[in-house]
Amino acid sequence: MLVAGNWKMFKGPAETARFLDELDVPAGVEAIVCPPFPSLADAMGHGVSVFAQNVHWANEGAFTGEVSATMLLELGVEGALVGHSERRQLFGETDGTVRLRCERALEAGLRVIACVGETETEREEGRTEEVLRRQVAAIPRHDALVIAYEPVWAIGTGKTATPELAQAAHELIKAEHSTAVLYGGSVKPENAAELMALPAIDGALVGGASLEPASFAAICRAAIT
Ligand code: PGA
């Protein structure tokens, strides 16, 4: 089981080090934290895997505000999130750029958590399957890549997908792409065990509830119950 904490734009270097000093991860779970870029160095050496929240496809160049896979590897970062819905919705990320970022990161030797998920409108319009198939088709096949299914309407809203709905989406993704699939979207200590007990769910990508060591550790424990 894999439990990844996406910290988004929270926690500077000092808070990152404090969090990880306090965090107690049970055996049998791989815990990953994804701090903001300036906090990556301070996340190293605490016994958890450290991923960036994004990675560019070029090695270097005139790409203001971007960071390359080689720079992350030099720092000791193990992997990166790619295509998070906030990147897709707020920063113009497309299936094309998601593919480029994934390919280059994997080629360079990073692991990748590639994110997919339908919006509320797409679900209401009955387009969930089409959207997931299209997003998954853009994601390369590789041993070092896992997919995270995060329905956009469940992110940060407190609305979690029902177990049936999550299971169905994960089955669809796995039929298109043989990989582990994490569930994300309002995962909390209270709902984590039920979700992660589903056969098609291989772990969790956690936002808000990953910001406190106690709740992140509780979700890690739920992953192995
Ligand atoms: P949430 O975020 O757990 O706060 O809903 C999940 C994510 O955005 O990865």
PDB file of N, CA, C and O in Angstrom, residues 6-39:
ATOM      1  N   ASN A   6      -0.148  15.071  -0.564  1.00  0.00           N
ATOM      2  CA  ASN A   6       0.077  16.217  -1.450  1.00  0.00           C
ATOM      3  C   ASN A   6      -0.140  17.478  -0.629  1.00  0.00           C
ATOM      4  O   ASN A   6      -1.276  17.820  -0.321  1.00  0.00           O
ATOM      5  N   TRP A   7       0.954  18.141  -0.301  1.00  0.00           N
ATOM      6  CA  TRP A   7       0.848  19.306   0.588  1.00  0.00           C
ATOM      7  C   TRP A   7       0.455  20.590  -0.127  1.00  0.00           C
ATOM      8  O   TRP A   7       0.271  21.625   0.519  1.00  0.00           O
ATOM      9  N   LYS A   8       0.409  20.533  -1.460  1.00  0.00           N
ATOM     10  CA  LYS A   8       0.017  21.727  -2.230  1.00  0.00           C
ATOM     11  C   LYS A   8       0.897  22.904  -1.798  1.00  0.00           C
ATOM     12  O   LYS A   8       2.076  22.708  -1.530  1.00  0.00           O
ATOM     13  N   MET A   9       0.350  24.127  -1.687  1.00  0.00           N
ATOM     14  CA  MET A   9       1.203  25.267  -1.308  1.00  0.00           C
ATOM     15  C   MET A   9       1.118  25.518   0.201  1.00  0.00           C
ATOM     16  O   MET A   9       0.759  26.594   0.662  1.00  0.00           O
ATOM     17  N   PHE A  10       1.450  24.450   0.964  1.00  0.00           N
ATOM     18  CA  PHE A  10       1.493  24.525   2.428  1.00  0.00           C
ATOM     19  C   PHE A  10       2.849  23.980   2.893  1.00  0.00           C
ATOM     20  O   PHE A  10       3.370  23.055   2.286  1.00  0.00           O
ATOM     21  N   LYS A  11       3.352  24.512   3.974  1.00  0.00           N
ATOM     22  CA  LYS A  11       4.552  24.061   4.682  1.00  0.00           C
ATOM     23  C   LYS A  11       5.863  24.501   4.017  1.00  0.00           C
ATOM     24  O   LYS A  11       6.304  23.953   3.014  1.00  0.00           O
ATOM     25  N   GLY A  12       6.486  25.476   4.659  1.00  0.00           N
ATOM     26  CA  GLY A  12       7.841  25.883   4.298  1.00  0.00           C
ATOM     27  C   GLY A  12       8.837  24.896   4.874  1.00  0.00           C
ATOM     28  O   GLY A  12       8.451  23.897   5.506  1.00  0.00           O
ATOM     29  N   PRO A  13      10.144  25.143   4.714  1.00  0.00           N
ATOM     30  CA  PRO A  13      11.174  24.199   5.155  1.00  0.00           C
ATOM     31  C   PRO A  13      11.107  23.846   6.647  1.00  0.00           C
ATOM     32  O   PRO A  13      11.204  22.668   7.005  1.00  0.00           O
ATOM     33  N   ALA A  14      10.937  24.838   7.516  1.00  0.00           N
ATOM     34  CA  ALA A  14      10.973  24.558   8.962  1.00  0.00           C
ATOM     35  C   ALA A  14       9.780  23.688   9.362  1.00  0.00           C
ATOM     36  O   ALA A  14       9.919  22.708  10.111  1.00  0.00           O
ATOM     37  N   GLU A  15       8.603  24.013   8.847  1.00  0.00           N
ATOM     38  CA  GLU A  15       7.396  23.246   9.182  1.00  0.00           C
ATOM     39  C   GLU A  15       7.494  21.822   8.618  1.00  0.00           C
ATOM     40  O   GLU A  15       7.018  20.869   9.238  1.00  0.00           O
ATOM     41  N   THR A  16       8.118  21.700   7.470  1.00  0.00           N
ATOM     42  CA  THR A  16       8.305  20.382   6.855  1.00  0.00           C
ATOM     43  C   THR A  16       9.153  19.494   7.765  1.00  0.00           C
ATOM     44  O   THR A  16       8.799  18.340   8.041  1.00  0.00           O
ATOM     45  N   ALA A  17      10.258  20.037   8.244  1.00  0.00           N
ATOM     46  CA  ALA A  17      11.152  19.256   9.109  1.00  0.00           C
ATOM     47  C   ALA A  17      10.433  18.880  10.409  1.00  0.00           C
ATOM     48  O   ALA A  17      10.528  17.737  10.877  1.00  0.00           O
ATOM     49  N   ARG A  18       9.676  19.821  10.968  1.00  0.00           N
ATOM     50  CA  ARG A  18       8.931  19.535  12.216  1.00  0.00           C
ATOM     51  C   ARG A  18       7.908  18.424  11.999  1.00  0.00           C
ATOM     52  O   ARG A  18       7.792  17.498  12.797  1.00  0.00           O
ATOM     53  N   PHE A  19       7.158  18.512  10.909  1.00  0.00           N
ATOM     54  CA  PHE A  19       6.139  17.501  10.586  1.00  0.00           C
ATOM     55  C   PHE A  19       6.790  16.118  10.521  1.00  0.00           C
ATOM     56  O   PHE A  19       6.306  15.150  11.117  1.00  0.00           O
ATOM     57  N   LEU A  20       7.902  16.030   9.794  1.00  0.00           N
ATOM     58  CA  LEU A  20       8.499  14.708   9.567  1.00  0.00           C
ATOM     59  C   LEU A  20       9.176  14.159  10.821  1.00  0.00           C
ATOM     60  O   LEU A  20       9.242  12.946  11.009  1.00  0.00           O
ATOM     61  N   ASP A  21       9.636  15.038  11.707  1.00  0.00           N
ATOM     62  CA  ASP A  21      10.178  14.571  12.992  1.00  0.00           C
ATOM     63  C   ASP A  21       9.090  13.897  13.812  1.00  0.00           C
ATOM     64  O   ASP A  21       9.332  12.962  14.561  1.00  0.00           O
ATOM     65  N   GLU A  22       7.871  14.404  13.673  1.00  0.00           N
ATOM     66  CA  GLU A  22       6.739  13.879  14.458  1.00  0.00           C
ATOM     67  C   GLU A  22       6.066  12.663  13.835  1.00  0.00           C
ATOM     68  O   GLU A  22       5.370  11.922  14.507  1.00  0.00           O
ATOM     69  N   LEU A  23       6.222  12.499  12.525  1.00  0.00           N
ATOM     70  CA  LEU A  23       5.445  11.485  11.803  1.00  0.00           C
ATOM     71  C   LEU A  23       5.907  10.068  12.143  1.00  0.00           C
ATOM     72  O   LEU A  23       7.091   9.777  12.141  1.00  0.00           O
ATOM     73  N   ASP A  24       4.932   9.206  12.400  1.00  0.00           N
ATOM     74  CA  ASP A  24       5.218   7.821  12.747  1.00  0.00           C
ATOM     75  C   ASP A  24       4.482   6.929  11.745  1.00  0.00           C
ATOM     76  O   ASP A  24       3.271   6.767  11.815  1.00  0.00           O
ATOM     77  N   VAL A  25       5.232   6.378  10.781  1.00  0.00           N
ATOM     78  CA  VAL A  25       4.601   5.568   9.727  1.00  0.00           C
ATOM     79  C   VAL A  25       4.699   4.086  10.087  1.00  0.00           C
ATOM     80  O   VAL A  25       5.782   3.596  10.395  1.00  0.00           O
ATOM     81  N   PRO A  26       3.576   3.355  10.074  1.00  0.00           N
ATOM     82  CA  PRO A  26       3.627   1.927  10.408  1.00  0.00           C
ATOM     83  C   PRO A  26       4.352   1.121   9.327  1.00  0.00           C
ATOM     84  O   PRO A  26       4.381   1.536   8.160  1.00  0.00           O
ATOM     85  N   ALA A  27       4.908  -0.022   9.712  1.00  0.00           N
ATOM     86  CA  ALA A  27       5.559  -0.897   8.733  1.00  0.00           C
ATOM     87  C   ALA A  27       4.491  -1.416   7.768  1.00  0.00           C
ATOM     88  O   ALA A  27       3.326  -1.563   8.142  1.00  0.00           O
ATOM     89  N   GLY A  28       4.884  -1.681   6.535  1.00  0.00           N
ATOM     90  CA  GLY A  28       3.939  -2.251   5.579  1.00  0.00           C
ATOM     91  C   GLY A  28       3.292  -1.219   4.675  1.00  0.00           C
ATOM     92  O   GLY A  28       2.513  -1.552   3.785  1.00  0.00           O
ATOM     93  N   VAL A  29       3.583   0.061   4.919  1.00  0.00           N
ATOM     94  CA  VAL A  29       3.036   1.129   4.071  1.00  0.00           C
ATOM     95  C   VAL A  29       4.200   1.951   3.547  1.00  0.00           C
ATOM     96  O   VAL A  29       5.122   2.259   4.294  1.00  0.00           O
ATOM     97  N   GLU A  30       4.146   2.315   2.267  1.00  0.00           N
ATOM     98  CA  GLU A  30       5.116   3.304   1.793  1.00  0.00           C
ATOM     99  C   GLU A  30       4.462   4.683   1.895  1.00  0.00           C
ATOM    100  O   GLU A  30       3.456   4.952   1.236  1.00  0.00           O
ATOM    101  N   ALA A  31       5.035   5.536   2.741  1.00  0.00           N
ATOM    102  CA  ALA A  31       4.518   6.905   2.848  1.00  0.00           C
ATOM    103  C   ALA A  31       5.368   7.812   1.968  1.00  0.00           C
ATOM    104  O   ALA A  31       6.598   7.743   1.986  1.00  0.00           O
ATOM    105  N   ILE A  32       4.666   8.642   1.199  1.00  0.00           N
ATOM    106  CA  ILE A  32       5.329   9.614   0.322  1.00  0.00           C
ATOM    107  C   ILE A  32       4.837  10.993   0.729  1.00  0.00           C
ATOM    108  O   ILE A  32       3.635  11.169   0.957  1.00  0.00           O
ATOM    109  N   VAL A  33       5.730  11.966   0.819  1.00  0.00           N
ATOM    110  CA  VAL A  33       5.258  13.344   0.996  1.00  0.00           C
ATOM    111  C   VAL A  33       5.665  14.164  -0.224  1.00  0.00           C
ATOM    112  O   VAL A  33       6.723  13.951  -0.810  1.00  0.00           O
ATOM    113  N   CYS A  34       4.779  15.082  -0.599  1.00  0.00           N
ATOM    114  CA  CYS A  34       5.015  15.952  -1.759  1.00  0.00           C
ATOM    115  C   CYS A  34       4.965  17.400  -1.284  1.00  0.00           C
ATOM    116  O   CYS A  34       3.924  18.055  -1.369  1.00  0.00           O
ATOM    117  N   PRO A  35       6.088  17.900  -0.737  1.00  0.00           N
ATOM    118  CA  PRO A  35       6.115  19.284  -0.255  1.00  0.00           C
ATOM    119  C   PRO A  35       6.319  20.260  -1.421  1.00  0.00           C
ATOM    120  O   PRO A  35       6.695  19.850  -2.504  1.00  0.00           O
ATOM    121  N   PRO A  36       6.111  21.561  -1.172  1.00  0.00           N
ATOM    122  CA  PRO A  36       6.431  22.557  -2.192  1.00  0.00           C
ATOM    123  C   PRO A  36       7.942  22.537  -2.492  1.00  0.00           C
ATOM    124  O   PRO A  36       8.734  22.119  -1.636  1.00  0.00           O
ATOM    125  N   PHE A  37       8.350  23.017  -3.653  1.00  0.00           N
ATOM    126  CA  PHE A  37       9.770  22.955  -4.054  1.00  0.00           C
ATOM    127  C   PHE A  37      10.756  23.451  -2.984  1.00  0.00           C
ATOM    128  O   PHE A  37      11.746  22.779  -2.712  1.00  0.00           O
ATOM    129  N   PRO A  38      10.517  24.614  -2.337  1.00  0.00           N
ATOM    130  CA  PRO A  38      11.536  25.116  -1.392  1.00  0.00           C
ATOM    131  C   PRO A  38      11.707  24.234  -0.159  1.00  0.00           C
ATOM    132  O   PRO A  38      12.675  24.386   0.578  1.00  0.00           O
ATOM    133  N   SER A  39      10.773  23.310   0.080  1.00  0.00           N
ATOM    134  CA  SER A  39      10.838  22.461   1.276  1.00  0.00           C
ATOM    135  C   SER A  39      11.359  21.066   0.975  1.00  0.00           C
ATOM    136  O   SER A  39      11.496  20.244   1.892  1.00  0.00           O
TER     137      SER A  39
END
